[in-house]
Amino acid sequence: MKFFNGRLLTVLPYLGMAAALGLSAWTFIQSDRYRQETDFLNQTFEIQWRAAQICERLIRVYGYLRIADQTGELDADIDRQMALVSVNVAQLENFPYLNCFFPDHAPELLGGIRLTLEQKIAPLVSARKNYAEAIADMAKLEQSICEISSPTVDHSATLQQTASIDIAASRNWFIFAIALGLGATFYLVIHQRYALANRRDQHMRSFTSLFAHTTRSRVTALRLFLEHSKPDTQPSSEMLEAARNAASELESITNSVLQIAYAPQDSNSVPLGRLLEDIVRERGGLVQIRIGSKANLHPVPSAPFGLVVNELIENGLVASSGVKNARVFVSATVKRHPFLPRAYLVLEVVDKGLGMPPAIAAKATNPFFTTRAGSHTGLGLTACSQMVSTLRGKLTINSAPGVGTTVVVRIPVASAAACFWQSFRKYGRTNEHSWGG
């Protein structure tokens, strides 16, 4: 679950960008489709208007002929109406998209209407006689114009139904998009809630493990001292000294742990370079540090990260105590993942000491396992590993007898560029530094 959530949250912004680009392309395609549909509607409107004009003019011509047949007087406006019919018919015949709306024989019907008007009805109108014959021809023209206008009416009804379906589909897509956005928002809220709870539990486990790891041996020593002490016998000076040392160490450990427990919630973050510089200053030339420019400016929590680095350096110095001119080398860089869009802060602490066998190195971070006996009051590798885990990082140990030990701390960088420029504006450091002898 942790792997899934981490990868999902990492990839989620890029999936969102891909979805946004896809929606943009889809919107562009839809815009072109809407333009084509608009042209199609304009063509339909033009054909319907022309067909309506032809019907209207034909009705007027038919009415004039009926009146003339009854009264013997023909209205002079009939010539203008017949000319308008011929013009509209000619316009319909010249439309390049005529075949998209009408059946294949539509051009023949339009040609027949025009020829009937020009060759049969027009001569009768000009002669002002045989109105009954002209009326019979007009009835045939009415049937032809109905065959032409019916497809446009049917096509218009189909377009209206299609538009209604498209509107309903668009409304459903809009509702789906809102539901998807709400689902993603609530998922992120729930995930953040559980992530904060898991992080708090991790802090509690790390704190408990730290305290138990550093106090168990001292408490055991005091318990053994009390069990072997007798009321009528004075304890030996060695036992008293060991008990005093254990009590003093417990007090020191408790004070150190309380500093961590009661640290302010908004603990200060400092550039890693400044933190390492302070640690090096306390140890003179025993530690050599090399840090890249981005890692130098990267802000880290001063309290936990300082404790971890201090403990690792101290372990390296103790392991190298029997080596001539022993030094501990610390390096820090910001590295990018070779495949995923993420970066890591990588800190390496290297010593040329005695080293550890693989079996010991594998157990070095186990709870209550220690590689150093005696009055060791530091965090220990177990507590260091737990504290690195609270920073969502990982601590690994590579060691070999006679070669030395390398401890690698790998912590994810939330936003390397943002942290770099934030530190640049605040501290103004950009160059690579190297301290130590």
Coordinates of N, CA and C in Angstrom, one line a residue, residues 295 331-335 343-349 408-413:
A295 N 23.1 20.3 -3.0 CA 23.0 19.7 -1.7 C 23.4 20.7 -0.6
S331 N 30.2 12.9 2.1 CA 29.9 13.6 0.9 C 28.4 13.7 0.8
A332 N 27.9 14.7 0.1 CA 26.4 14.9 -0.1 C 26.2 15.4 -1.5
T333 N 25.2 14.8 -2.1 CA 24.8 15.3 -3.5 C 23.3 15.1 -3.6
V334 N 22.8 15.8 -4.6 CA 21.4 15.6 -5.0 C 21.4 14.9 -6.3
K335 N 20.8 13.7 -6.3 CA 20.8 12.8 -7.5 C 19.3 12.7 -8.0
A343 N 13.9 13.4 -7.2 CA 15.3 13.6 -6.8 C 15.5 13.1 -5.4
Y344 N 16.8 12.8 -5.1 CA 17.1 12.4 -3.7 C 18.3 13.1 -3.2
L345 N 18.3 13.4 -1.9 CA 19.5 13.9 -1.2 C 20.3 12.7 -0.7
V346 N 21.5 12.4 -1.2 CA 22.3 11.3 -0.8 C 23.5 11.7 0.0
L347 N 23.5 11.2 1.2 CA 24.6 11.5 2.2 C 25.4 10.3 2.4
E348 N 26.7 10.3 2.2 CA 27.6 9.1 2.5 C 28.6 9.5 3.5
V349 N 28.7 8.6 4.5 CA 29.7 8.7 5.5 C 30.6 7.5 5.4
V408 N 25.1 5.0 3.9 CA 24.4 5.9 2.9 C 23.0 6.2 3.4
V409 N 22.8 7.5 3.5 CA 21.4 8.0 3.8 C 20.8 8.6 2.6
R410 N 19.7 8.1 2.2 CA 19.0 8.6 1.0 C 17.6 9.1 1.4
I411 N 17.4 10.4 1.1 CA 16.2 11.1 1.5 C 15.6 11.7 0.3
P412 N 14.3 11.5 0.0 CA 13.6 12.1 -1.2 C 13.6 13.6 -1.0
V413 N 13.8 14.3 -2.2 CA 13.7 15.7 -2.2 C 12.3 16.1 -2.8

